[in-house]
Structure formats: C-alpha cells, structure tokens
Amino acid sequence: MNITVVGTGYVGLVTGACFSDWGHNVLCVDNDPRKIEMLKKLQMPIYEDGLEDVVSRNVSEGRLHFTESIKEGTEFAEVIFIAVGTPPGYRGAANLSYVEQVGRQVAENMDGYRLLVEKSTVPVNTGEQLKRTVSKYLRSDIPFDVASNPEFLKEGTALEDANQPDRIVVGVDSERAGKLLRDIYEPVIKKTGCAFLQMNIASAELTKHASNSFLAMKISFINAVSRVCELAGADIQEVARGMGLDARIGPKFLNAGVGYGGSCFPKDVDAFVQIGDHLGYNFELLKEVQRINKTQREHIMQKIQHELWVIQDKTVAVLGLAFKPGTDDVRESPSLYFVPQLMEAGANLRLWDPVAEEKFAELYPDQTYCKTPLETAKGADLLLILTDWPEIRSIDLDELKSAMNCPVVIDGRNIFNPKEIRDKGFTYISVGRA
Ligand code: UGA
C-alpha cells in the first residue's frame, strides 16, 4: 500500500520506517527542510537504536521517500498518518495547532477519498475536531474518514515495540477506514499474532491517555513506597520484586528512582488531567501522581544538600543527561531539574552522557562535558547518577574511588549493590534502600 506519514519526529520516522520495512511504499513529510535534507542523505535527526539501518535499507530498496511538500504527501497515498508534535500548550493542555494545520492542508490538496489517521497523542474528541476542520477546508464534496491509531512505542526500543506490539488499537467510524488500517497492519499481525482492537475514535484516543497515565501512576506509586521504605528500614527493590511476581501486578515499571521524565508521561498526564477538568471530572488521583513525581526530585535534591552541606564551589559529577538510556532525548529529563539547581547553588559541574551530550549542551553550552564516567568523576565531591546507562554499571569502583575527591555517590537509579559499594569505602545513598 501507499502510505503518507506527516512528521518525522520519534513517532513519525519510526512508524514510516517500519511501514516501509513491512513492504508498504511510504512517503514521509516534514515542513522542516533541514530534517528532510538530512534524511535524504540518510542522516538521522534523532538517535534511536537500529533506525538508521532500517531507513537506509528501505530507501535503497525504493520503498521509503522524504519530502517537504504536504501537497505531494496528500497526492501520494489514500492513507495519511499525522504524527506531528502536540507540545504542552495553555495550562498543560496539548497544543493542537500542528495537527489542525495538517488537517487543513490535506483538505486543500485532496483530489479523492483520504483517510486521516491521528498517530500523535491527542486529547479525546480531537478526531471530531479534525473531521470538522477537513470538512470546512474541502473545496468540493470529496469523501474522507478520520481515525485514531495511538502509538505505544518507547524511545530506545521503538523498533522492537513497533515490530512486536502487545496490541494494535484503531478507532474508526467507518468500515472502509477499519479495513484500510487492518490491511496496513496485516504483515505484523500475521507475524506476531498480536491483537488488533477496533473501537470508536474516542475510545482509541482515551486508551492512549489511560495507558500512559497508568504507567506513570505505577512509577509514582513505587516512588511513594520507596519513601516509606526509607523510613521503615525496608528495601524497595525487594518489595518491588515481591509485588511484581503477582501476575495481576507485573514486574514492569516498578523501578523507583528520580521520577518519570521524557516527552510523553509528564505531558500526557498533564493533558489527561486537563481533559478530565474540561469534561467535568476532577482526576485527583492523577494530580497526586504528578505531585509525587515532583516531590521525588526534591527529595533527592535534599539528599544532595544533606551530603554536601554547602554546595557552593563543590564539584559534582552528573552521570546521565537523557531522560532514560537508549535515547538522546532530554525533554523533561531529570537532569533539567538537577543541573540548573546545582548551578544556582554554585556547584562546579562535570557532566556525562554517551548520546545526549549534544542536545543538552544546546541548553547549557558553558558546562564541562566529559567523555567517560571515570573522567567525569575526577576531583568530584559527589557523584550523582540520573540515567541507568549500562556504562555506569561497569565502572571499576576502585578506580572511581581514587578519581573522586570524596567517595560519595547519590544513585537516582539504584544501579549499585549497596553492600558492595559501601564495602569499597563509598558513602552510598540510593532510592528506597535504607
Ligand atoms: C512512554 C510509554 O512507555 C510508551 O508506551 C508510549 O508509547 C510513549 O511514552 C509515548 O507516549 O510516546 P517513553 O516516554 O519513551 O514511553 O519512555 P518510558 O520507557 O515509558 O519511560 C518514561 C519515564 O519513566 C523515564 O523517565 C523512565 O526513566 C521512567 N521510569 C520508567 C521509571 O522511573 N521507572 C520505571 O520503572 C519505568
């Protein structure tokens, strides 16, 4: 099938690359000429493991193309996926101006039936608004459908998630739209046997918000339990293991730490609270999820403050700037909370991240960036771990100790075994482990 994907960010590019890898002909559209130029030269505008190979392969086999022209994109395919940004807007609600703009432009260029599929995370009832927009800007009486097909990809494992989905959710209000989407996903359904859930558009939109908010709630829950563990002399990792083996709870997303970040959870939980408020439901449970996430960072900041007493002129080594391993994304990353706080308090910072350094340095160009975790630790009075990159796990603790001015580690990701690292002579403070 011919498919157009508008937006070449994390969602759009991975989606387009995977569709082409399943045998479809895909045209990716982006109004940022810089991105399209890079992609045509097979340079990735984002870091995602394995993406470059999939893009190169499908471009060279003639199934994947790039353009700046939405007109070309509209003419190319019957099905158009909208995967543009929906950044936080007024009071945390999603800013839908990019989605609206694509709807308008597609309407102005349509010459026959089109199916517009929302792939970006959007508030419930965006499908209705999109329908109204397309009808308004259509020049003649051309038939069209709108559908919702939320993505459940995680940055860092996005290709794996796309090729082995737990489920595919589509929200449609016509048989034709349902059939087109089923045909697109047929290769992966055949290969993996995953469930294909067809529902109405509002239900599909809500499935996405409810899923992300539930996962964020799981993280805030375990972070709240970690606070109790610290007070009660318990170990959060033992508790999480004990809980997670109950099949009704499951072991995933029970890692206590510095709180959730990234471009999805903070924004989507905010947006879901707004949706509730707008529809007349006060989603207090989610407001508490947000509060716990915020206080978790503040609590770790207090631990730093307590260890250093005076932060001014102390050298603090920070390992991990990305919001999680496997990505260069720093949006809503915990590092964006800790680094400015420590700078303001007068610390000398030494920063390390294996892939996110460049993106972080765009925001904080005047900091010291190091090439390895050990180099970062040189002369440090405290080492702060914010992302669980595998490189940190493999540090030689003896070398780390001799590199540091004072062997104090605050581990926001519970990477090390407390007994082992303390036996090496470190002061070791982690999350939820007395
Ligand atoms: C999340 C969802 O997991 C995806 O299903 C969804 O498709 C995506 O948002 C989206 O809406 O686009 P992502 O933001 O890439 O994916 O990252 P996650 O792996 O979910 O991690 C989010 C944050 O939670 C990270 O800061 C991570 O460190 C934190 N986290 C995760 C924890 O603190 N503890 C955990 O146990 C798990």
Tab-separated table of C-alpha atoms and ligand atoms in Angstrom:
chain	number	residue	atom	x	y	z
A	1	MET	CA	0.000	0.000	0.000
A	2	ASN	CA	0.993	3.639	-0.384
A	3	ILE	CA	1.124	5.450	2.955
A	4	THR	CA	1.975	9.045	3.829
A	5	VAL	CA	3.326	9.899	7.275
A	6	VAL	CA	3.408	13.581	8.233
A	7	GLY	CA	6.010	14.467	10.861
A	8	THR	CA	9.463	12.885	11.105
A	9	GLY	CA	9.986	13.042	14.859
A	10	TYR	CA	10.377	9.943	17.036
A	11	VAL	CA	6.862	8.682	16.290
A	12	GLY	CA	6.580	9.579	12.601
A	13	LEU	CA	10.007	8.448	11.485
A	14	VAL	CA	9.885	5.131	13.320
A	15	THR	CA	6.324	4.495	12.071
A	16	GLY	CA	7.227	5.369	8.480
A	17	ALA	CA	10.411	3.295	8.559
A	18	CYS	CA	8.565	0.258	9.955
A	19	PHE	CA	5.674	0.518	7.491
A	20	SER	CA	8.198	0.513	4.626
A	21	ASP	CA	10.049	-2.397	6.223
A	22	TRP	CA	6.788	-4.373	6.207
A	23	GLY	CA	6.600	-3.855	2.426
A	24	HIS	CA	4.494	-0.684	2.052
A	25	ASN	CA	5.541	2.350	-0.014
A	26	VAL	CA	5.968	5.242	2.357
A	27	LEU	CA	6.384	8.965	1.852
A	28	CYS	CA	7.450	10.863	4.990
A	29	VAL	CA	6.612	14.561	5.014
A	30	ASP	CA	8.101	17.232	7.253
A	31	ASN	CA	7.895	21.006	6.898
A	32	ASP	CA	11.390	21.357	8.373
A	33	PRO	CA	13.680	21.443	5.294
A	34	ARG	CA	16.726	20.718	7.461
A	35	LYS	CA	15.274	17.400	8.614
A	36	ILE	CA	14.252	16.340	5.105
A	37	GLU	CA	17.685	17.207	3.754
A	38	MET	CA	19.343	15.135	6.485
A	39	LEU	CA	17.026	12.174	5.871
A	40	LYS	CA	17.665	12.264	2.133
A	41	LYS	CA	21.369	11.958	2.983
A	42	LEU	CA	20.458	9.057	5.316
A	43	GLN	CA	21.387	11.073	8.406
A	44	MET	CA	19.006	10.597	11.340
A	45	PRO	CA	17.638	13.759	13.006
A	46	ILE	CA	17.111	11.685	16.198
A	47	TYR	CA	19.011	8.876	17.904
A	48	GLU	CA	17.102	5.608	18.008
A	49	ASP	CA	18.863	2.267	18.103
A	50	GLY	CA	18.719	0.466	14.722
A	51	LEU	CA	16.719	3.196	12.970
A	52	GLU	CA	19.468	4.261	10.586
A	53	ASP	CA	19.801	0.700	9.234
A	54	VAL	CA	16.054	0.312	8.636
A	55	VAL	CA	15.823	3.727	6.954
A	56	SER	CA	18.891	3.096	4.738
A	57	ARG	CA	17.675	-0.349	3.715
A	58	ASN	CA	14.205	0.808	2.739
A	59	VAL	CA	15.424	3.937	0.966
A	60	SER	CA	17.856	1.874	-1.088
A	61	GLU	CA	15.142	-0.670	-1.894
A	62	GLY	CA	12.908	2.196	-3.077
A	63	ARG	CA	10.095	1.924	-0.535
A	64	LEU	CA	10.844	4.952	1.654
A	65	HIS	CA	10.917	8.563	0.463
A	66	PHE	CA	11.023	12.031	2.007
A	67	THR	CA	9.546	15.360	1.045
A	68	GLU	CA	8.786	18.809	2.433
A	69	SER	CA	5.611	19.049	0.368
A	70	ILE	CA	2.319	18.235	2.053
A	71	LYS	CA	0.703	18.514	-1.409
A	72	GLU	CA	2.908	15.685	-2.653
A	73	GLY	CA	2.120	13.739	0.520
A	74	THR	CA	-1.625	14.191	0.021
A	75	GLU	CA	-1.439	13.062	-3.602
A	76	PHE	CA	0.810	10.080	-2.806
A	77	ALA	CA	-1.475	7.958	-0.646
A	78	GLU	CA	-5.052	7.251	0.352
A	79	VAL	CA	-3.986	6.901	3.995
A	80	ILE	CA	-2.239	9.801	5.731
A	81	PHE	CA	-0.858	9.382	9.244
A	82	ILE	CA	-0.495	12.553	11.293
A	83	ALA	CA	2.499	12.240	13.598
A	84	VAL	CA	3.301	15.876	14.274
A	85	GLY	CA	4.138	17.351	17.678
A	86	THR	CA	1.461	18.101	20.257
A	87	PRO	CA	3.545	20.082	22.777
A	88	PRO	CA	2.086	21.297	26.052
A	89	GLY	CA	0.108	24.466	25.490
A	90	TYR	CA	-2.058	26.677	27.660
A	91	ARG	CA	-2.286	25.297	31.256
A	92	GLY	CA	-0.893	21.881	30.306
A	93	ALA	CA	-3.460	21.147	27.583
A	94	ALA	CA	-1.971	19.809	24.326
A	95	ASN	CA	-1.285	22.415	21.651
A	96	LEU	CA	-3.032	21.028	18.575
A	97	SER	CA	-2.111	23.735	16.095
A	98	TYR	CA	0.211	21.416	14.108
A	99	VAL	CA	-2.480	18.724	13.869
A	100	GLU	CA	-5.021	21.292	12.740
A	101	GLN	CA	-2.622	22.696	10.168
A	102	VAL	CA	-2.043	19.260	8.617
A	103	GLY	CA	-5.819	18.628	8.504
A	104	ARG	CA	-6.337	21.926	6.729
A	105	GLN	CA	-3.510	21.386	4.238
A	106	VAL	CA	-4.640	17.846	3.409
A	107	ALA	CA	-8.207	19.110	2.839
A	108	GLU	CA	-6.936	21.808	0.477
A	109	ASN	CA	-4.949	19.298	-1.597
A	110	MET	CA	-7.252	16.241	-1.642
A	111	ASP	CA	-8.438	15.013	-5.021
A	112	GLY	CA	-10.184	11.819	-3.889
A	113	TYR	CA	-11.014	9.764	-0.768
A	114	ARG	CA	-8.477	10.095	2.047
A	115	LEU	CA	-8.187	8.531	5.493
A	116	LEU	CA	-6.502	10.837	8.030
A	117	VAL	CA	-5.131	8.887	10.968
A	118	GLU	CA	-4.150	10.579	14.231
A	119	LYS	CA	-0.938	8.960	15.406
A	120	SER	CA	0.201	11.763	17.706
A	121	THR	CA	-1.127	11.634	21.261
A	122	VAL	CA	-4.154	13.904	21.231
A	123	PRO	CA	-6.998	14.670	23.654
A	124	VAL	CA	-10.228	12.733	23.321
A	125	ASN	CA	-12.514	14.217	20.657
A	126	THR	CA	-9.635	15.528	18.525
A	127	GLY	CA	-10.959	13.163	15.839
A	128	GLU	CA	-14.234	15.113	15.819
A	129	GLN	CA	-12.381	18.430	15.552
A	130	LEU	CA	-10.218	17.089	12.756
A	131	LYS	CA	-13.340	15.987	10.867
A	132	ARG	CA	-14.820	19.473	11.226
A	133	THR	CA	-11.587	21.066	10.028
A	134	VAL	CA	-11.312	18.860	6.938
A	135	SER	CA	-14.989	19.437	6.024
A	136	LYS	CA	-14.522	23.179	6.416
A	137	TYR	CA	-11.482	23.448	4.150
A	138	LEU	CA	-12.503	20.883	1.500
A	139	ARG	CA	-13.087	22.521	-1.875
A	140	SER	CA	-15.688	20.000	-3.086
A	141	ASP	CA	-17.721	17.116	-1.815
A	142	ILE	CA	-14.903	14.544	-1.576
A	143	PRO	CA	-15.432	11.646	0.864
A	144	PHE	CA	-12.954	11.203	3.711
A	145	ASP	CA	-12.562	9.455	7.066
A	146	VAL	CA	-10.706	10.243	10.250
A	147	ALA	CA	-9.279	7.541	12.523
A	148	SER	CA	-7.201	7.248	15.658
A	149	ASN	CA	-4.292	4.823	15.870
A	150	PRO	CA	-2.323	5.592	19.030
A	151	GLU	CA	1.295	4.517	19.202
A	152	PHE	CA	2.758	2.660	22.176
A	153	LEU	CA	6.447	2.923	21.232
A	154	LYS	CA	9.096	3.544	23.883
A	155	GLU	CA	12.121	5.604	22.930
A	156	GLY	CA	15.225	3.443	22.867
A	157	THR	CA	13.276	0.281	21.937
A	158	ALA	CA	10.897	1.842	19.430
A	159	LEU	CA	11.675	-0.509	16.521
A	160	GLU	CA	11.302	-3.565	18.692
A	161	ASP	CA	7.998	-2.221	20.065
A	162	ALA	CA	6.704	-1.484	16.550
A	163	ASN	CA	7.640	-4.938	15.247
A	164	GLN	CA	6.375	-6.841	18.290
A	165	PRO	CA	3.414	-4.835	19.558
A	166	ASP	CA	1.380	-6.004	22.558
A	167	ARG	CA	-1.697	-4.770	20.680
A	168	ILE	CA	-2.743	-2.510	17.841
A	169	VAL	CA	-5.536	-0.101	18.690
A	170	VAL	CA	-7.571	1.629	15.990
A	171	GLY	CA	-10.514	3.945	16.453
A	172	VAL	CA	-12.736	4.285	13.378
A	173	ASP	CA	-16.281	5.175	12.463
A	174	SER	CA	-16.468	3.559	9.037
A	175	GLU	CA	-15.890	0.064	7.718
A	176	ARG	CA	-13.661	1.394	4.958
A	177	ALA	CA	-11.305	3.053	7.448
A	178	GLY	CA	-11.174	-0.084	9.614
A	179	LYS	CA	-10.324	-2.234	6.599
A	180	LEU	CA	-7.565	0.101	5.376
A	181	LEU	CA	-5.898	0.118	8.792
A	182	ARG	CA	-6.217	-3.650	9.141
A	183	ASP	CA	-4.507	-4.044	5.718
A	184	ILE	CA	-1.644	-1.773	6.797
A	185	TYR	CA	-1.013	-3.788	9.963
A	186	GLU	CA	-1.665	-7.210	8.400
A	187	PRO	CA	2.077	-8.050	7.970
A	188	VAL	CA	2.837	-7.555	11.686
A	189	ILE	CA	-0.413	-9.223	12.825
A	190	LYS	CA	0.446	-12.242	10.694
A	191	LYS	CA	3.984	-12.396	12.005
A	192	THR	CA	3.327	-11.877	15.708
A	193	GLY	CA	-0.335	-12.800	16.198
A	194	CYS	CA	-0.845	-9.584	18.178
A	195	ALA	CA	-4.365	-8.376	18.944
A	196	PHE	CA	-5.990	-5.861	16.576
A	197	LEU	CA	-8.547	-3.889	18.565
A	198	GLN	CA	-11.086	-1.894	16.619
A	199	MET	CA	-13.205	0.575	18.586
A	200	ASN	CA	-14.731	4.014	18.197
A	201	ILE	CA	-12.431	7.023	17.818
A	202	ALA	CA	-12.969	8.477	21.303
A	203	SER	CA	-12.200	5.095	22.921
A	204	ALA	CA	-8.938	4.744	20.977
A	205	GLU	CA	-7.899	8.275	21.942
A	206	LEU	CA	-8.650	7.554	25.596
A	207	THR	CA	-6.859	4.177	25.523
A	208	LYS	CA	-3.631	6.025	24.846
A	209	HIS	CA	-4.095	8.574	27.623
A	210	ALA	CA	-5.219	5.945	30.094
A	211	SER	CA	-2.258	3.651	29.269
A	212	ASN	CA	0.411	6.327	29.689
A	213	SER	CA	-1.228	7.714	32.824
A	214	PHE	CA	-1.500	4.244	34.337
A	215	LEU	CA	2.215	3.600	33.740
A	216	ALA	CA	3.081	6.989	35.254
A	217	MET	CA	0.868	6.084	38.222
A	218	LYS	CA	2.772	2.814	38.665
A	219	ILE	CA	6.046	4.757	38.805
A	220	SER	CA	4.702	7.327	41.279
A	221	PHE	CA	3.250	4.516	43.378
A	222	ILE	CA	6.582	2.728	43.657
A	223	ASN	CA	8.366	6.035	44.327
A	224	ALA	CA	5.913	6.739	47.169
A	225	VAL	CA	6.519	3.240	48.554
A	226	SER	CA	10.277	3.914	48.308
A	227	ARG	CA	9.838	6.877	50.653
A	228	VAL	CA	8.095	4.634	53.179
A	229	CYS	CA	10.859	2.019	52.735
A	230	GLU	CA	13.469	4.622	53.646
A	231	LEU	CA	11.570	5.462	56.818
A	232	ALA	CA	10.803	1.838	57.711
A	233	GLY	CA	14.234	0.330	57.031
A	234	ALA	CA	12.970	-1.749	54.085
A	235	ASP	CA	14.439	-2.256	50.606
A	236	ILE	CA	12.286	-1.026	47.700
A	237	GLN	CA	13.841	-3.480	45.277
A	238	GLU	CA	12.884	-6.445	47.427
A	239	VAL	CA	9.398	-5.001	47.853
A	240	ALA	CA	9.013	-4.370	44.093
A	241	ARG	CA	10.168	-7.916	43.309
A	242	GLY	CA	7.720	-9.302	45.840
A	243	MET	CA	4.885	-7.295	44.333
A	244	GLY	CA	5.818	-7.791	40.690
A	245	LEU	CA	5.689	-11.582	40.806
A	246	ASP	CA	1.950	-11.309	41.350
A	247	ALA	CA	0.735	-11.699	37.754
A	248	ARG	CA	-2.023	-9.162	38.411
A	249	ILE	CA	0.599	-6.500	39.203
A	250	GLY	CA	3.514	-7.472	36.941
A	251	PRO	CA	7.189	-6.550	37.414
A	252	LYS	CA	7.490	-3.790	34.806
A	253	PHE	CA	7.524	-0.085	35.626
A	254	LEU	CA	8.169	-0.727	39.304
A	255	ASN	CA	11.670	0.756	39.345
A	256	ALA	CA	11.886	3.500	41.944
A	257	GLY	CA	14.164	6.388	41.047
A	258	VAL	CA	14.313	10.082	40.235
A	259	GLY	CA	10.776	10.112	38.835
A	260	TYR	CA	9.481	9.836	35.300
A	261	GLY	CA	10.542	12.255	32.553
A	262	GLY	CA	10.535	12.360	28.771
A	263	SER	CA	8.309	13.876	26.167
A	264	CYS	CA	5.321	11.643	26.963
A	265	PHE	CA	4.444	10.899	30.599
A	266	PRO	CA	4.708	14.441	32.041
A	267	LYS	CA	2.846	15.935	29.070
A	268	ASP	CA	0.259	13.177	28.765
A	269	VAL	CA	-0.600	13.056	32.472
A	270	ASP	CA	-0.982	16.853	32.406
A	271	ALA	CA	-3.195	16.622	29.353
A	272	PHE	CA	-5.350	13.849	30.870
A	273	VAL	CA	-5.913	15.960	33.998
A	274	GLN	CA	-6.944	18.828	31.700
A	275	ILE	CA	-9.249	16.563	29.706
A	276	GLY	CA	-10.920	15.446	32.947
A	277	ASP	CA	-11.315	19.051	34.120
A	278	HIS	CA	-12.703	20.048	30.733
A	279	LEU	CA	-15.230	17.203	30.712
A	280	GLY	CA	-16.219	17.841	34.327
A	281	TYR	CA	-14.211	15.155	36.172
A	282	ASN	CA	-11.634	16.146	38.766
A	283	PHE	CA	-8.928	13.481	38.252
A	284	GLU	CA	-7.390	13.865	41.707
A	285	LEU	CA	-5.596	10.520	41.517
A	286	LEU	CA	-3.513	11.790	38.596
A	287	LYS	CA	-2.869	15.109	40.314
A	288	GLU	CA	-1.312	13.121	43.149
A	289	VAL	CA	0.751	11.144	40.617
A	290	GLN	CA	2.149	14.468	39.376
A	291	ARG	CA	2.794	15.719	42.909
A	292	ILE	CA	4.690	12.570	43.899
A	293	ASN	CA	6.820	12.803	40.760
A	294	LYS	CA	7.749	16.382	41.596
A	295	THR	CA	8.499	15.712	45.270
A	296	GLN	CA	10.646	12.693	44.383
A	297	ARG	CA	13.149	15.005	42.685
A	298	GLU	CA	13.004	17.480	45.527
A	299	HIS	CA	13.643	14.651	47.988
A	300	ILE	CA	16.786	13.588	46.094
A	301	MET	CA	17.918	17.220	45.929
A	302	GLN	CA	17.614	17.305	49.721
A	303	LYS	CA	19.836	14.226	49.954
A	304	ILE	CA	22.485	16.050	47.878
A	305	GLN	CA	22.148	19.119	50.053
A	306	HIS	CA	22.432	16.994	53.185
A	307	GLU	CA	25.592	15.220	51.976
A	308	LEU	CA	27.395	18.329	50.755
A	309	TRP	CA	26.051	20.681	53.409
A	310	VAL	CA	27.447	23.670	51.430
A	311	ILE	CA	27.037	23.168	47.680
A	312	GLN	CA	28.879	26.355	46.697
A	313	ASP	CA	32.227	25.544	44.990
A	314	LYS	CA	31.798	21.762	45.373
A	315	THR	CA	32.493	19.612	42.315
A	316	VAL	CA	29.518	17.479	41.377
A	317	ALA	CA	29.790	14.805	38.670
A	318	VAL	CA	26.499	14.042	36.915
A	319	LEU	CA	26.167	10.752	35.036
A	320	GLY	CA	23.248	10.661	32.601
A	321	LEU	CA	21.521	13.587	30.923
A	322	ALA	CA	18.988	11.738	28.737
A	323	PHE	CA	15.610	11.012	30.355
A	324	LYS	CA	16.361	7.306	30.046
A	325	PRO	CA	19.010	5.094	28.413
A	326	GLY	CA	18.964	4.388	24.676
A	327	THR	CA	17.927	7.877	23.614
A	328	ASP	CA	19.407	11.348	23.135
A	329	ASP	CA	16.120	12.914	24.225
A	330	VAL	CA	16.436	15.342	27.128
A	331	ARG	CA	12.860	16.630	27.137
A	332	GLU	CA	11.584	16.802	30.741
A	333	SER	CA	14.673	14.856	31.747
A	334	PRO	CA	15.514	14.765	35.476
A	335	SER	CA	18.876	16.323	34.506
A	336	LEU	CA	16.992	19.501	33.556
A	337	TYR	CA	15.834	19.746	37.157
A	338	PHE	CA	19.117	18.904	38.926
A	339	VAL	CA	21.663	20.710	36.732
A	340	PRO	CA	20.105	24.201	36.988
A	341	GLN	CA	19.510	23.735	40.748
A	342	LEU	CA	23.135	22.754	41.306
A	343	MET	CA	24.377	25.577	39.063
A	344	GLU	CA	22.315	28.077	41.006
A	345	ALA	CA	23.718	26.755	44.273
A	346	GLY	CA	27.251	27.405	42.946
A	347	ALA	CA	28.475	23.845	42.247
A	348	ASN	CA	31.145	23.142	39.638
A	349	LEU	CA	29.557	20.576	37.365
A	350	ARG	CA	31.150	17.815	35.327
A	351	LEU	CA	28.595	16.189	33.010
A	352	TRP	CA	28.488	12.948	31.021
A	353	ASP	CA	26.054	11.224	28.705
A	354	PRO	CA	27.012	8.827	25.894
A	355	VAL	CA	24.495	10.235	23.370
A	356	ALA	CA	22.541	13.164	24.815
A	357	GLU	CA	25.515	15.484	25.410
A	358	GLU	CA	24.937	17.454	22.207
A	359	LYS	CA	21.239	18.093	22.863
A	360	PHE	CA	21.919	19.026	26.488
A	361	ALA	CA	24.813	21.296	25.526
A	362	GLU	CA	22.469	23.284	23.268
A	363	LEU	CA	20.732	24.351	26.502
A	364	TYR	CA	23.812	24.538	28.746
A	365	PRO	CA	26.776	25.249	26.458
A	366	ASP	CA	29.152	26.522	29.143
A	367	GLN	CA	29.364	23.406	31.278
A	368	THR	CA	32.181	20.835	31.402
A	369	TYR	CA	31.295	17.737	29.360
A	370	CYS	CA	33.391	14.599	29.808
A	371	LYS	CA	33.999	11.582	27.617
A	372	THR	CA	33.729	8.760	30.182
A	373	PRO	CA	32.094	8.271	33.600
A	374	LEU	CA	35.541	7.961	35.204
A	375	GLU	CA	36.806	11.185	33.662
A	376	THR	CA	33.606	12.872	34.905
A	377	ALA	CA	34.269	11.725	38.464
A	378	LYS	CA	37.742	13.339	38.565
A	379	GLY	CA	38.044	15.519	41.661
A	380	ALA	CA	34.322	15.249	42.442
A	381	ASP	CA	32.941	15.758	45.929
A	382	LEU	CA	29.793	13.914	44.939
A	383	LEU	CA	28.686	11.716	42.046
A	384	LEU	CA	25.029	11.891	41.017
A	385	ILE	CA	23.525	9.156	38.819
A	386	LEU	CA	20.434	10.205	36.862
A	387	THR	CA	20.173	7.737	33.937
A	388	ASP	CA	20.795	3.980	34.117
A	389	TRP	CA	23.179	3.759	31.171
A	390	PRO	CA	24.944	0.347	31.079
A	391	GLU	CA	28.347	2.109	31.034
A	392	ILE	CA	27.742	3.176	34.649
A	393	ARG	CA	27.155	-0.379	35.855
A	394	SER	CA	30.532	-1.451	34.542
A	395	ILE	CA	32.592	1.257	36.281
A	396	ASP	CA	35.556	-0.102	38.238
A	397	LEU	CA	34.716	1.024	41.776
A	398	ASP	CA	38.357	1.147	42.913
A	399	GLU	CA	39.251	3.449	40.033
A	400	LEU	CA	36.138	5.525	40.708
A	401	LYS	CA	37.110	5.952	44.342
A	402	SER	CA	40.622	7.097	43.561
A	403	ALA	CA	39.341	9.528	40.898
A	404	MET	CA	36.986	11.294	43.306
A	405	ASN	CA	37.847	13.898	45.881
A	406	CYS	CA	35.291	12.376	48.309
A	407	PRO	CA	33.738	8.977	47.529
A	408	VAL	CA	30.074	9.956	47.831
A	409	VAL	CA	27.549	8.514	45.357
A	410	ILE	CA	23.899	9.509	45.134
A	411	ASP	CA	22.318	6.922	42.899
A	412	GLY	CA	18.975	8.046	41.494
A	413	ARG	CA	18.554	4.751	39.617
A	414	ASN	CA	19.590	2.140	42.196
A	415	ILE	CA	22.328	0.817	39.917
A	416	PHE	CA	24.787	-0.448	42.505
A	417	ASN	CA	24.557	-3.103	45.205
A	418	PRO	CA	24.625	-1.062	48.437
A	419	LYS	CA	26.751	-3.571	50.363
A	420	GLU	CA	29.342	-3.979	47.612
A	421	ILE	CA	29.860	-0.266	47.026
A	422	ARG	CA	29.891	0.533	50.756
A	423	ASP	CA	32.464	-2.227	51.343
A	424	LYS	CA	34.686	-0.344	48.871
A	425	GLY	CA	34.560	2.671	51.170
A	426	PHE	CA	31.887	4.781	49.474
A	427	THR	CA	29.147	6.768	51.151
A	428	TYR	CA	26.281	5.437	49.070
A	429	ILE	CA	22.777	6.893	49.039
A	430	SER	CA	20.168	5.415	46.749
A	431	VAL	CA	16.366	5.414	46.487
A	432	GLY	CA	14.170	3.482	48.905
A	433	ARG	CA	17.010	1.397	50.339
A	434	ALA	CA	17.741	2.142	53.947
B	1	UGA	C1	6.225	6.062	27.065
B	1	UGA	C2	5.404	4.757	27.101
B	1	UGA	O1	6.099	3.762	27.831
B	1	UGA	C3	5.121	4.246	25.680
B	1	UGA	O2	4.265	3.117	25.719
B	1	UGA	C4	4.420	5.382	24.887
B	1	UGA	O3	4.176	4.988	23.545
B	1	UGA	C5	5.309	6.601	24.891
B	1	UGA	O4	5.535	7.019	26.251
B	1	UGA	C6	4.599	7.709	24.124
B	1	UGA	O5	3.515	8.116	24.551
B	1	UGA	O6	5.068	8.086	23.039
B	1	UGA	P1	8.820	6.681	26.759
B	1	UGA	O7	8.427	8.066	27.194
B	1	UGA	O8	9.664	6.526	25.546
B	1	UGA	O9	7.500	5.758	26.520
B	1	UGA	O10	9.644	6.022	27.959
B	1	UGA	P2	9.377	5.003	29.149
B	1	UGA	O11	10.250	3.848	28.980
B	1	UGA	O12	7.954	4.748	29.337
B	1	UGA	O13	9.935	5.851	30.386
B	1	UGA	C7	9.351	7.072	30.800
B	1	UGA	C8	9.999	7.585	32.051
B	1	UGA	O14	9.656	6.758	33.173
B	1	UGA	C9	11.529	7.614	32.030
B	1	UGA	O15	11.981	8.806	32.621
B	1	UGA	C10	11.942	6.411	32.852
B	1	UGA	O16	13.194	6.543	33.440
B	1	UGA	C11	10.822	6.406	33.884
B	1	UGA	N1	10.632	5.074	34.523
B	1	UGA	C12	10.199	4.030	33.776
B	1	UGA	C13	10.857	4.916	35.877
B	1	UGA	O17	11.245	5.861	36.596
B	1	UGA	N2	10.644	3.683	36.455
B	1	UGA	C14	10.209	2.624	35.720
B	1	UGA	O18	10.027	1.546	36.317
B	1	UGA	C15	9.992	2.790	34.365
